[in-house]
Structures are given as structure tokens and as C-alpha cells.
Coordinates of C-alpha atoms in Angstrom, one line a residue:
Chain A
M7 CA 8.1 65.6 129.5
T8 CA 9.1 67.9 132.8
A9 CA 11.8 69.6 130.7
V10 CA 9.6 70.3 127.6
A11 CA 6.7 71.5 129.6
S12 CA 8.7 73.8 131.9
A13 CA 10.6 75.0 129.2
E14 CA 7.3 76.3 127.7
I15 CA 5.3 77.6 130.7
A16 CA 6.1 78.7 134.3
L17 CA 3.6 77.1 135.9
R18 CA 1.0 79.0 138.3
D19 CA 2.3 78.9 141.9
F20 CA 0.2 76.7 144.0
S21 CA 2.8 76.7 146.6
A22 CA 1.6 79.8 148.5
D23 CA -2.0 79.2 148.8
H24 CA -4.8 76.9 147.3
R25 CA -7.1 79.2 145.5
W26 CA -7.1 76.9 142.2
L27 CA -7.9 73.8 144.4
S28 CA -11.5 72.6 143.7
I29 CA -12.7 69.4 145.4
N30 CA -15.0 67.0 143.6
T31 CA -17.4 65.7 146.3
A32 CA -17.2 62.3 145.4
T33 CA -13.7 62.4 147.0
L34 CA -15.5 62.8 150.5
R35 CA -18.7 60.5 149.6
K36 CA -18.5 58.4 152.3
Q37 CA -17.6 60.4 155.1
G38 CA -20.5 62.7 155.0
D39 CA -23.6 64.3 153.1
L40 CA -23.1 67.4 151.1
A41 CA -23.7 69.7 153.7
D42 CA -21.0 68.1 155.9
I43 CA -18.7 68.5 152.7
V44 CA -19.7 72.1 151.9
D45 CA -19.1 72.9 155.7
A46 CA -15.7 71.5 155.9
C47 CA -14.8 72.7 152.3
A48 CA -15.5 76.5 153.6
K49 CA -13.9 75.8 156.9
A50 CA -10.7 74.9 155.1
E51 CA -10.9 77.8 152.7
I52 CA -11.5 75.8 149.7
R53 CA -13.0 78.0 147.2
A54 CA -14.5 75.5 144.7
I55 CA -16.2 72.2 144.8
S56 CA -17.6 69.9 142.1
P57 CA -20.8 68.2 143.4
W58 CA -22.7 65.0 142.4
R59 CA -26.1 64.7 141.2
D60 CA -26.8 61.8 143.8
Q61 CA -25.4 64.0 146.7
V62 CA -27.6 66.9 145.7
A63 CA -30.7 64.8 145.5
A64 CA -29.8 63.2 148.9
I65 CA -30.4 66.7 150.5
G66 CA -32.5 68.3 148.0
L67 CA -31.5 70.8 144.8
D68 CA -33.0 73.9 146.6
R69 CA -31.0 73.3 149.9
A70 CA -27.9 72.7 147.9
V71 CA -28.1 75.8 146.0
R72 CA -28.5 77.8 149.1
L73 CA -25.7 75.9 151.1
V74 CA -23.2 76.7 148.0
K75 CA -24.2 80.2 147.8
D76 CA -24.0 81.0 151.4
A77 CA -20.6 79.2 151.7
G78 CA -19.4 81.4 148.8
L79 CA -18.3 78.5 146.8
D80 CA -17.7 78.3 143.2
L81 CA -18.5 75.4 141.3
S82 CA -15.7 74.1 138.9
G83 CA -18.1 71.3 137.6
Y84 CA -21.3 69.4 138.2
C85 CA -21.3 65.8 137.8
R86 CA -22.6 64.1 136.1
G87 CA -24.5 63.9 132.8
G88 CA -24.1 61.3 130.0
M89 CA -24.8 57.6 129.7
F90 CA -26.5 58.1 126.5
P91 CA -26.6 54.7 124.5
A92 CA -29.9 53.2 125.0
D93 CA -32.1 50.8 123.1
P94 CA -35.2 52.7 121.5
A95 CA -37.1 52.0 124.8
H96 CA -35.0 53.8 127.0
L97 CA -33.9 56.6 124.8
A98 CA -36.5 59.0 126.2
Q99 CA -35.3 58.2 130.0
S100 CA -31.6 59.2 128.7
R101 CA -32.8 62.1 127.3
D102 CA -35.1 63.4 129.9
D103 CA -32.5 62.6 132.8
N104 CA -29.9 64.6 130.8
R105 CA -32.1 67.8 130.6
R106 CA -32.5 67.4 134.4
A107 CA -29.0 67.4 134.7
V108 CA -28.5 70.5 132.5
D109 CA -31.0 72.3 134.7
E110 CA -29.8 71.5 138.0
A111 CA -26.1 72.3 137.0
A112 CA -27.6 75.8 135.9
A113 CA -29.4 76.2 138.9
L114 CA -26.5 75.5 141.2
G115 CA -24.4 77.8 139.0
A116 CA -22.0 75.3 138.2
R117 CA -19.2 76.1 135.4
C118 CA -20.0 73.2 133.3
L119 CA -22.0 69.9 133.3
V120 CA -19.7 66.9 133.1
L121 CA -20.3 64.2 130.8
V122 CA -19.6 60.6 131.2
V123 CA -21.0 59.3 127.8
G124 CA -21.6 55.8 128.5
G125 CA -20.9 52.5 127.5
L126 CA -22.7 49.5 125.8
P127 CA -26.5 50.3 126.3
Q128 CA -27.0 47.2 128.6
F129 CA -24.9 49.0 130.8
S130 CA -25.4 52.7 130.5
R131 CA -29.3 52.6 130.7
P132 CA -30.2 49.3 132.5
G133 CA -32.7 47.1 130.8
S134 CA -31.6 48.0 127.2
E135 CA -31.3 45.6 125.1
A136 CA -27.6 44.0 125.0
S137 CA -25.1 45.0 122.4
K138 CA -21.3 44.1 121.8
D139 CA -21.1 47.0 119.1
I140 CA -19.2 49.4 120.4
I141 CA -19.0 51.4 117.0
K142 CA -22.9 51.7 116.9
T143 CA -22.7 52.7 120.6
R144 CA -20.3 55.6 120.2
A145 CA -22.9 56.6 117.3
M146 CA -25.2 56.8 120.0
V147 CA -23.3 58.9 122.1
E148 CA -22.9 61.2 119.3
D149 CA -26.6 61.5 118.6
G150 CA -27.5 61.6 122.3
L151 CA -24.9 64.5 122.8
G152 CA -26.1 66.4 119.8
T153 CA -29.4 66.6 121.3
L154 CA -28.4 67.4 124.7
F155 CA -26.0 70.2 123.6
D156 CA -29.1 71.8 121.2
Y157 CA -30.9 72.1 124.6
A158 CA -27.7 73.2 127.1
K159 CA -27.1 76.0 124.5
T160 CA -30.4 77.2 125.3
V161 CA -29.8 77.4 128.6
G162 CA -26.3 78.6 128.4
M163 CA -24.5 75.4 130.5
P164 CA -21.4 74.2 128.9
L165 CA -21.2 70.7 128.5
A166 CA -17.8 69.2 129.5
I167 CA -17.1 65.5 128.0
E168 CA -14.9 63.6 130.2
P169 CA -12.8 60.7 128.1
L170 CA -12.4 57.9 130.4
H171 CA -9.5 55.4 130.9
P172 CA -10.1 52.5 128.4
M173 CA -10.7 50.2 131.0
Y174 CA -14.3 51.8 131.6
A175 CA -15.1 51.6 128.0
A176 CA -17.6 48.8 128.0
D177 CA -20.0 49.9 131.0
R178 CA -19.0 53.5 131.6
A179 CA -17.7 55.7 128.6
C180 CA -16.7 54.2 125.5
V181 CA -15.0 57.8 124.5
N182 CA -11.5 57.4 125.8
T183 CA -9.1 59.7 124.5
I184 CA -8.9 63.4 124.0
G185 CA -8.5 63.0 120.4
Q186 CA -12.0 61.0 120.1
S187 CA -13.4 63.7 122.5
L188 CA -12.1 66.3 120.3
D189 CA -13.5 65.0 117.0
L190 CA -17.0 64.9 118.5
C191 CA -16.6 68.3 119.6
D192 CA -15.5 69.5 116.3
R193 CA -18.5 67.6 114.3
L194 CA -21.1 69.1 116.9
D195 CA -19.5 72.5 117.4
P196 CA -17.1 73.4 114.6
A197 CA -16.3 76.9 115.6
P198 CA -15.6 76.1 119.3
S199 CA -18.2 78.1 120.9
G200 CA -17.2 77.6 124.7
Q201 CA -20.2 75.4 125.3
L202 CA -18.7 72.1 124.3
G203 CA -15.5 71.0 125.3
L204 CA -13.7 68.3 127.7
A205 CA -13.1 67.7 131.4
C206 CA -9.4 66.3 131.3
D207 CA -8.9 64.0 134.2
A208 CA -5.0 63.2 134.7
Y209 CA -6.0 59.7 135.9
H210 CA -7.8 58.7 132.4
V211 CA -5.6 60.5 129.8
W212 CA -1.9 60.1 131.5
W213 CA -1.2 56.9 129.2
D214 CA -2.1 58.2 125.7
P215 CA 0.7 58.1 123.3
A216 CA -0.7 61.4 121.8
L217 CA -1.4 63.0 125.2
M218 CA 0.7 66.0 124.8
A219 CA -0.6 66.8 121.1
G220 CA -4.2 66.3 122.2
I221 CA -3.8 68.9 125.2
A222 CA -2.4 71.3 122.8
R223 CA -5.4 70.5 120.4
T224 CA -7.9 71.1 123.1
G225 CA -6.9 74.8 123.7
R226 CA -8.4 77.2 125.8
A227 CA -11.8 76.9 124.2
R228 CA -12.3 73.4 124.7
M229 CA -10.7 72.8 128.2
L230 CA -13.4 73.4 130.5
A231 CA -12.1 71.3 133.6
Y232 CA -9.1 69.6 134.7
H233 CA -9.2 66.9 137.7
V234 CA -6.2 65.0 139.2
C235 CA -5.6 62.2 141.2
D236 CA -2.9 59.8 141.0
W237 CA -2.3 56.1 139.2
L238 CA -1.2 53.6 141.9
V239 CA 0.9 50.5 141.1
P240 CA -0.2 48.0 142.0
T241 CA -3.9 49.2 141.2
R242 CA -6.1 46.7 143.1
D243 CA -9.4 47.8 141.9
L244 CA -10.7 49.3 138.6
L245 CA -13.0 51.9 140.3
N246 CA -12.0 52.5 143.8
D247 CA -8.2 52.4 143.9
R248 CA -7.4 55.8 142.8
G249 CA -4.4 57.4 144.4
M250 CA -3.9 61.0 146.1
M251 CA -1.5 63.0 144.1
G252 CA 2.3 62.1 144.5
D253 CA 1.6 58.5 145.8
G254 CA 1.7 57.4 142.1
I255 CA 3.1 57.5 138.9
I256 CA 1.4 60.1 136.8
D257 CA 4.1 63.1 136.1
L258 CA 1.3 65.7 137.3
K259 CA 3.4 68.9 136.9
A260 CA 4.6 67.9 133.3
L261 CA 0.4 67.4 132.5
R262 CA -0.3 70.7 134.2
G263 CA 2.2 72.4 132.4
A264 CA 0.8 71.3 129.2
V265 CA -2.8 72.1 130.3
E266 CA -1.8 75.7 131.4
A267 CA 0.0 76.1 128.2
T268 CA -3.4 76.0 126.5
G269 CA -4.3 79.0 128.5
Y270 CA -6.4 77.3 130.9
D271 CA -6.6 79.1 134.3
G272 CA -9.5 77.3 135.9
Y273 CA -9.9 75.1 138.8
C274 CA -7.5 72.0 139.5
E275 CA -10.3 69.8 140.8
V276 CA -9.2 66.8 143.1
E277 CA -11.3 63.7 142.4
I278 CA -10.3 60.4 144.1
F279 CA -12.4 57.4 143.9
S280 CA -10.8 55.3 146.9
D281 CA -11.9 52.8 149.6
S282 CA -8.5 53.9 151.5
W283 CA -9.3 57.7 151.4
W284 CA -13.0 57.3 151.9
S285 CA -11.8 55.4 155.1
K286 CA -10.3 58.2 157.0
P287 CA -11.5 61.5 158.7
M288 CA -13.0 64.0 156.1
D289 CA -10.4 66.9 157.6
E290 CA -7.4 64.6 157.0
V291 CA -8.2 64.1 153.6
L292 CA -9.0 67.8 152.6
S293 CA -5.8 69.0 154.6
T294 CA -3.8 66.2 152.4
C295 CA -5.4 67.4 149.3
I296 CA -4.4 70.7 150.2
A297 CA -0.7 69.9 150.9
R298 CA -0.3 67.5 147.6
H299 CA -1.8 70.1 145.6
R300 CA 0.9 72.6 146.8
T301 CA 3.5 70.3 146.2
C302 CA 2.8 67.6 143.9
V303 CA 0.5 68.7 141.2
Chain B
M17 CA -19.0 46.3 113.1
T18 CA -20.2 43.0 112.4
A19 CA -22.1 43.9 109.3
V20 CA -19.2 45.8 107.7
A21 CA -16.7 42.9 108.6
S22 CA -19.0 40.1 107.1
A23 CA -19.4 42.0 103.8
E24 CA -15.6 42.4 103.6
I25 CA -14.7 38.6 104.1
A26 CA -16.5 35.4 104.8
L27 CA -14.6 34.3 108.0
R28 CA -12.3 31.0 108.0
D29 CA -14.8 27.9 108.9
F30 CA -14.2 27.4 112.7
S31 CA -17.4 25.1 113.4
A32 CA -16.0 21.9 111.9
D33 CA -12.8 21.5 113.3
H34 CA -10.1 23.2 115.5
R35 CA -7.2 23.2 113.0
W36 CA -6.4 27.0 113.8
L37 CA -6.8 26.9 117.5
S38 CA -3.5 27.6 119.5
I39 CA -3.3 27.3 123.3
N40 CA -1.4 29.8 125.1
T41 CA 0.2 27.7 127.9
A42 CA -0.6 30.4 130.5
T43 CA -4.2 29.6 130.3
L44 CA -3.5 26.0 132.2
R45 CA -0.6 27.5 134.2
K46 CA -1.8 26.7 137.7
Q47 CA -2.9 22.9 136.5
G48 CA 0.2 21.5 135.6
D49 CA 3.9 22.1 134.1
L50 CA 4.7 22.2 130.5
A51 CA 4.7 18.5 130.1
D52 CA 1.7 18.2 131.2
I53 CA 0.0 20.9 128.9
V54 CA 1.6 19.4 126.0
D55 CA 0.5 16.2 126.7
A56 CA -3.2 17.2 127.2
C57 CA -3.0 19.5 124.1
A58 CA -2.1 16.7 122.0
K59 CA -4.7 14.4 123.3
A60 CA -7.4 17.2 122.5
E61 CA -5.8 17.3 119.0
I62 CA -4.5 20.8 119.4
R63 CA -2.2 21.5 116.8
A64 CA -0.5 24.8 118.0
I65 CA 0.8 26.1 121.5
S66 CA 2.5 29.1 122.6
P67 CA 4.5 28.6 125.8
W68 CA 5.9 31.0 128.5
R69 CA 9.6 31.2 129.7
D70 CA 9.0 30.4 132.9
Q71 CA 7.3 27.2 132.1
V72 CA 10.1 26.1 129.5
A73 CA 12.7 27.1 132.4
A74 CA 10.9 25.0 134.9
I75 CA 11.3 21.7 132.6
G76 CA 14.3 22.7 130.8
L77 CA 14.9 23.9 127.5
D78 CA 16.0 20.9 125.7
R79 CA 13.2 18.8 127.3
A80 CA 10.6 21.1 126.0
V81 CA 12.1 21.2 122.4
R82 CA 11.9 17.2 122.4
L83 CA 8.5 17.3 124.1
V84 CA 7.3 19.7 121.5
K85 CA 8.7 17.9 118.5
D86 CA 7.3 14.8 119.7
A87 CA 3.9 15.8 119.9
G88 CA 4.2 17.4 116.7
L89 CA 3.0 20.7 118.0
D90 CA 3.4 23.9 116.0
L91 CA 4.2 27.1 118.2
S92 CA 2.2 30.1 117.2
G93 CA 4.4 32.3 119.6
Y94 CA 6.8 32.2 122.6
C95 CA 6.1 34.5 125.4
R96 CA 7.9 36.4 125.9
G97 CA 10.6 39.2 125.6
G98 CA 10.7 43.0 126.3
M99 CA 10.8 44.8 129.5
F100 CA 13.2 46.9 127.8
P101 CA 13.4 49.9 130.1
A102 CA 16.0 50.4 132.7
D103 CA 18.3 52.4 134.2
P104 CA 22.1 52.4 132.8
A105 CA 22.8 49.8 135.4
H106 CA 20.4 47.2 134.2
L107 CA 20.7 47.6 130.7
A108 CA 22.8 44.9 129.8
Q109 CA 20.6 42.8 131.8
S110 CA 17.9 43.7 129.8
R111 CA 19.8 43.1 126.4
D112 CA 21.1 39.9 127.3
D113 CA 17.9 38.5 128.6
N114 CA 16.0 39.5 125.4
R115 CA 18.8 37.8 123.3
R116 CA 18.4 34.4 125.3
A117 CA 14.7 34.8 124.6
V118 CA 15.0 35.1 120.9
D119 CA 17.7 32.1 120.9
E120 CA 14.8 30.0 123.1
A121 CA 12.3 30.8 120.8
A122 CA 14.6 29.8 117.6
A123 CA 15.5 26.6 119.7
L124 CA 11.7 25.7 120.0
G125 CA 10.9 26.9 116.6
A126 CA 8.4 29.4 117.7
R127 CA 6.8 31.6 114.6
C128 CA 7.7 34.7 116.8
L129 CA 8.7 35.8 120.0
V130 CA 6.1 38.1 121.4
L131 CA 7.3 41.3 123.3
V132 CA 5.8 43.3 126.3
V133 CA 7.8 46.0 125.9
G134 CA 7.9 47.3 129.5
G135 CA 6.5 50.1 131.6
L136 CA 8.6 52.5 133.9
P137 CA 12.2 51.2 134.4
Q138 CA 11.3 50.5 138.0
F139 CA 8.5 48.3 137.1
S140 CA 10.1 46.6 134.1
R141 CA 13.8 45.7 135.4
P142 CA 13.1 45.9 139.3
G143 CA 16.1 47.8 141.0
S144 CA 16.2 50.3 138.3
E145 CA 16.1 54.2 139.2
A146 CA 12.2 55.3 139.6
S147 CA 11.0 57.5 136.9
K148 CA 7.2 58.9 136.2
D149 CA 8.7 59.9 132.5
I150 CA 6.5 57.7 130.2
I151 CA 7.8 59.6 127.3
K152 CA 11.5 59.0 128.0
T153 CA 10.0 55.0 128.7
R154 CA 8.9 55.0 125.3
A155 CA 12.3 56.0 123.9
M156 CA 14.0 53.2 126.1
V157 CA 11.5 50.8 124.4
E158 CA 12.2 51.8 120.8
D159 CA 16.0 51.7 121.7
G160 CA 15.8 48.4 123.1
L161 CA 13.5 46.9 120.6
G162 CA 15.9 48.4 117.8
T163 CA 19.0 46.5 119.5
L164 CA 17.1 43.3 119.8
F165 CA 15.7 43.6 116.3
D166 CA 19.5 43.6 114.7
Y167 CA 19.9 40.4 116.8
A168 CA 16.5 39.0 115.7
K169 CA 17.5 39.5 112.1
T170 CA 20.6 37.4 112.2
V171 CA 18.5 34.5 113.9
G172 CA 15.7 35.1 111.7
M173 CA 13.2 35.0 114.5
P174 CA 10.1 37.5 113.9
L175 CA 9.4 39.9 116.9
A176 CA 5.7 40.7 117.6
I177 CA 5.2 43.7 119.8
E178 CA 2.1 43.1 121.6
P179 CA 0.4 46.5 122.5
L180 CA -1.1 46.1 125.9
H181 CA -4.2 47.5 127.3
P182 CA -3.5 51.0 128.9
M183 CA -4.3 49.8 132.5
Y184 CA -1.0 48.2 132.1
A185 CA 1.0 51.3 130.9
A186 CA 2.7 52.2 134.1
D187 CA 4.1 48.4 135.0
R188 CA 4.2 46.2 131.8
A189 CA 4.0 47.9 128.7
C190 CA 3.6 51.5 127.6
V191 CA 3.2 50.7 123.9
N192 CA -0.7 50.4 124.2
T193 CA -2.2 50.9 120.6
I194 CA -2.0 49.1 117.3
G195 CA -1.1 52.6 115.8
Q196 CA 1.8 53.4 118.1
S197 CA 3.1 49.7 117.5
L198 CA 2.9 50.2 113.7
D199 CA 4.9 53.7 114.4
L200 CA 7.3 51.8 115.9
C201 CA 7.6 49.1 113.4
D202 CA 7.6 51.5 110.6
R203 CA 10.5 53.4 112.0
L204 CA 12.6 50.2 112.6
D205 CA 11.7 48.1 109.5
P206 CA 10.3 50.7 106.9
A207 CA 10.1 48.3 104.2
P208 CA 8.0 45.4 105.9
S209 CA 10.4 42.4 106.1
G210 CA 8.1 40.1 108.0
Q211 CA 10.6 40.3 110.7
L212 CA 8.9 42.7 112.8
G213 CA 5.2 43.2 113.6
L214 CA 2.1 43.0 115.8
A215 CA 0.6 40.1 118.3
C216 CA -2.8 41.5 118.2
D217 CA -4.7 40.5 121.5
A218 CA -8.7 41.2 121.5
Y219 CA -8.4 41.7 125.3
H220 CA -5.8 44.9 124.9
V221 CA -7.1 46.3 121.7
W222 CA -11.0 45.9 121.5
W223 CA -11.6 49.6 123.0
D224 CA -9.5 51.5 120.6
P225 CA -11.4 54.2 118.6
A226 CA -9.1 53.8 115.7
L227 CA -9.2 49.5 116.1
M228 CA -10.5 48.9 112.7
A229 CA -8.1 51.3 110.8
G230 CA -5.2 49.9 112.8
I231 CA -6.0 46.5 111.9
A232 CA -6.2 47.3 108.1
R233 CA -2.8 49.3 108.5
T234 CA -1.1 46.5 110.2
G235 CA -1.8 44.4 106.9
R236 CA -0.5 40.5 106.5
A237 CA 3.2 41.8 106.6
R238 CA 3.0 43.0 110.2
M239 CA 0.2 40.8 111.7
L240 CA 2.3 37.8 113.2
A241 CA -0.1 36.5 116.1
Y242 CA -3.6 36.6 116.8
H243 CA -4.7 36.2 120.4
V244 CA -8.3 36.1 121.9
C245 CA -10.3 35.9 125.2
D246 CA -13.0 38.0 126.4
W247 CA -13.6 41.2 128.5
L248 CA -15.8 40.6 131.6
V249 CA -18.3 43.3 133.0
P250 CA -17.4 43.7 135.7
T251 CA -13.8 43.0 135.7
R252 CA -12.8 42.3 139.2
D253 CA -8.9 42.1 138.6
L254 CA -6.8 44.0 136.7
L255 CA -4.6 41.2 135.9
N256 CA -6.4 37.6 136.4
D257 CA -10.0 38.3 135.3
R258 CA -10.4 37.7 131.7
G259 CA -12.7 36.0 130.5
M260 CA -13.4 32.8 128.3
M261 CA -14.6 33.9 124.6
G262 CA -18.4 34.4 124.6
D263 CA -18.5 35.4 128.4
G264 CA -17.8 38.8 127.8
I265 CA -18.6 42.2 125.7
I266 CA -16.0 42.1 122.7
D267 CA -17.3 41.6 119.2
L268 CA -14.9 38.7 118.6
K269 CA -16.5 37.6 115.1
A270 CA -16.2 41.4 113.8
L271 CA -12.6 41.4 115.1
R272 CA -11.6 38.3 113.5
G273 CA -13.0 39.6 110.4
A274 CA -11.1 42.5 110.3
V275 CA -7.9 40.3 111.2
E276 CA -8.6 37.9 108.3
A277 CA -9.1 41.0 106.0
T278 CA -5.7 41.6 106.1
G279 CA -4.9 38.2 104.7
Y280 CA -3.9 36.7 107.9
D281 CA -4.2 33.0 108.1
G282 CA -2.3 32.1 110.8
Y283 CA -3.5 30.8 114.6
C284 CA -6.2 32.0 116.9
E285 CA -4.7 32.0 120.0
V286 CA -6.3 31.7 123.2
E287 CA -4.6 33.3 126.5
I288 CA -6.8 33.8 129.5
F289 CA -5.6 34.7 132.8
S290 CA -8.3 33.9 135.2
D291 CA -8.4 32.5 138.8
S292 CA -11.5 31.2 137.8
W293 CA -10.0 29.0 134.9
W294 CA -7.1 28.2 136.5
S295 CA -9.1 26.5 139.2
K296 CA -10.9 24.2 136.7
P297 CA -9.2 21.0 135.5
M298 CA -7.5 21.2 132.1
D299 CA -9.6 19.2 130.2
E300 CA -12.4 21.2 131.2
V301 CA -10.7 24.3 130.0
L302 CA -9.3 22.8 126.9
S303 CA -12.9 21.3 125.7
T304 CA -14.3 24.9 126.5
C305 CA -11.9 26.6 124.4
I306 CA -12.5 24.1 121.5
A307 CA -16.5 24.8 122.0
R308 CA -16.3 28.3 122.2
H309 CA -13.4 28.5 119.4
R310 CA -16.0 27.2 117.2
T311 CA -19.1 29.0 118.0
C312 CA -17.8 32.4 119.6
V313 CA -14.6 33.6 117.9

């Protein structure tokens, strides 16, 4: 894997600086609010972040917009829209909530709105009638995504589908592979407009037998964001035991080689949900992200 | 999903009796040894079990063979061979261990040897040199499987590859989908001999976007075993929080419809790794399995 990737492409040089590093603010969500995180990232000379909606809401959208602009931060993405599946009584909520996410992403000047598409309706939009039908649920995703895409195009906000690891298929995202995501893109946006594509997260896709073919098929037009962390062995929790890059078993350099071979030259966004890293001081987490970005990604 | 499946096939009638029910003995591993489990299953009029190697070793192979024969039990499978990836220093161990598994399965009269193919070599065969290269690891699986298949054919013991959920890709099985398993089968056994196929476990495959196509492609010749339990939301542990059928979100009737549409008329094997169910009396677990097999599978 490494041999193939390195034969195809010389990786961008991360060793000297960290100008391609972005910090997903969920990585620091327990240590401070968005204002604290923006401040710490600016001090660490990090150029980009990807904030979450609840963190923006907690300090207010207008203040978040000002903070980000004053700090000169780029936004590699905005997390997150999606959670499309809903029963008829909850469809309007799903639609309106997603439109607001697009508007917020535009106000913040984000490069894309990241979409976690949702699982079965009872988990995506609580209160919805329970279902075990994942095929129908996937059709609900396509309907909701198509409706949102129509709106997002009018605003000019690219939508980035994030295929999630299959262990989240029931409750968070029933779109679980790059190939499945691209099939959706191809149906809704047949001539790639740059307005619909993928957020490719190493944690979610590393295991896929069709990984390298999927990344190549994604291409530059559909590769809207690239996220990294690591897969720990053992993994002690399905949600909050992701690893710092280098601490797990993902061949991150081979993966980045494949991603960059598409022509992708955007940010490498660190997103770590981890009870362990959430318990450490913000500055220690950031300095570790910077060091590992130079050596392990 | 249900509509499509039920239009294609009338499910075998599980409501009146449980003659197609098999109990994977891991489901009861904390409550007693294999002799206790055989005794309890015979009393509950269960016709088939699928024992694990460590449980057989604990009472001795000869005694296990006698117990199973005396109880008149059929063996829907024998768990498990595999863990093929190894560094050169551990390859002979991997090969010899797997041959012994085939011999034991034959001695017990099992319908197939179930294979959990293994993850990265350092986890499959501890002591092996560490690797992050899952592509090379998959090649090791194919090599090891091919060698074992040559041997198993001489004994007449069918090998059933069990694709595991992608959350086990690093340490237990880097073969994670039905399609990937069938590609292996097609390369090693191009004209399906009935000697190489799949153990299809609902827990591992339910999320797959290509699930129904994969089951249809498996066909009768490659469908060697069918396992059930359920996926709980939330799942609190990656290993030991599997659900009793009906307690989770898998559309088990639709899945069985698709499996039976291939012509499969073998056992429906209950395999539940669960700290919760392991803490209950053996008879209670068995009576629940019987009841749920009638109503939920």
C-alpha cells in the first residue's frame, strides 16, 4: 500500500510547517468553548478549523463569525448537517434544520457543510416511528439530500457527504462507504459541479476493501475534505475512543498519498473524539496534533 | 426490504418447532463446559450445535466426539479456523494450527469449519512483526486460505469464510463483506465445489449496502452457514454486547428471506457474545433462543 502510493505521488511536505493542518473543534470540545479554541488555534499558528453547530450556537453565530474573521482562520468545513431520515411528522424539521445549517456555513465562510446523513428514522429524528428497514432509510437519505442540494446550490455552499464506519449504520449514518457516497453524488450531480462530494475520514474508511479504487473514483471534483485520526487496538468505545495519529494501525501516509493523487490540495483536518484526549490541556492536544501531523500523517 | 423478500419466498415455518435452530456454544460459554451445554441442548430438544475449539479442548476431543454422537446432535459448524496472517517466523504455526482445526472438525462430523481469517499479523499471530498494511495482510489471508483449502479438500471438510463486521478489520478479520469473501472463493474455487463458501452472520453483514446482491451472488453452493443475533442501539462494547434476536434493529426476517431464496435450507445458528446473556441461567437463554427463533428470525 505504501509502496504503491509513494511510487505514484510525492506527498506534500508537512515536516517544515503545519499550513495544511486544520483542527476540527470537536477535538477540543471538553476543554473550552469555541472562543477558547479559536484563541488557542490562533496562538498555535493553526490556519484552519472546522467548528460544530452546537459550539457555534453556544456562543452565538454572529460572535462566531467575528471571532473566526478576526483570527484570520479559514474553515475547512462546518459540522454538520444531515440526519435526513424522518417519519412524515418530522420531515419538515429535518428539512428546515438542514437549511439553517447551510445558512450558518455560508455566514461563517466554510468551504463545505459536512453531512452525517443519519441512520434509522427513530435515531436520526427522535420521535419518528421506528423502522428496521435500512433500504427505505437510504432512500430517505437520498430524498433529503436531493432537497438540500437544490437549496445549497442557490447559496453556493458545497455539501460533503461523510461516509461513516459501518458501526454507526443504525443510528448515525447509513451511508458507509466511499462507493455508496459516490453513487449518491452521481445520481444527484451527474456532471460533478464541485458542489456535492465527500468528506473522507480515515477513521471511517480505512478498512474498506475498495478503498484505493474509491478514492481514485472520488477525484478532485468530489474530494471536498479529508479528516484524520487513528484506529486503536483495542477500541474500547464505539464513539469516543479514537486515536491520535500514529497511535493506531491506519496506514495514514498511504491514505494521504492516495488522496493527494486525486489532486486534492486542501486541509488535513484532525478530528478526534476521545475521552482520553479530552482530558488533556488544550495546548498539549494542539502541540501533539502539530507534531503528529508532521511525522505520522 | 421485507416486501421484496416476502414476495420472492415463503419463509420456512419456524413457528411450530425449532428443528432448524442451532446453538453456537459461545452463546453459553460462561454458564458451563461443553458437556453441560450438550446436555442442556439435548434436553431442550435442540438438534444442532456449533462448538468452539477451546470448549472442545477443555473436555478433550474424544470425549466431545462421544458426547455429540450420544446426544444425536448435528454440528452446523465448528468454530474456528483462520487467523492466517503471520510473519515468516509464525507461518508454520498458522498452517499447522489450521490443519488441526480441519481434522477436529472432521472428527466431530461438522458440516463446515468456520474461518475467521485474521487481521494484521501482530494480532492474528501474536509475536509477528507489526504491520499497518491491510492490503498485504489480505494477500496473506488468500495465501493461507489457499493452502488450507488444498488440505481440507483431501479431508472433505468444507471451509466457510465468515466476513466480519468492519469494526474487527484490524485485529480479527480483514475480510469484511460478502462480496470480498466471494471474490476469494471465486479465485480459489472457480467452479463452486461446495467445499468453499461463506458463513453469513446477520450481525456482521446487515449494514452492507450490497447485502441483498451479495446474498444472491452467494447462492446455494457457497452459503454454508447462517448465523443470527441482533445489533443493539446503543452497542456498549465492540465484542460482547450483541443482542438476542428481536432486541435490536436488524430486519432478520428480510435477511432470512434473502438467504432462503438462495435455496439454503440449513440451520439458523444463534451466536450471541453478550456479557448480559452470559450472566443468565443456561435454560433461560435456551428457552429465549427458541422463542425468538419462532417469532423474530
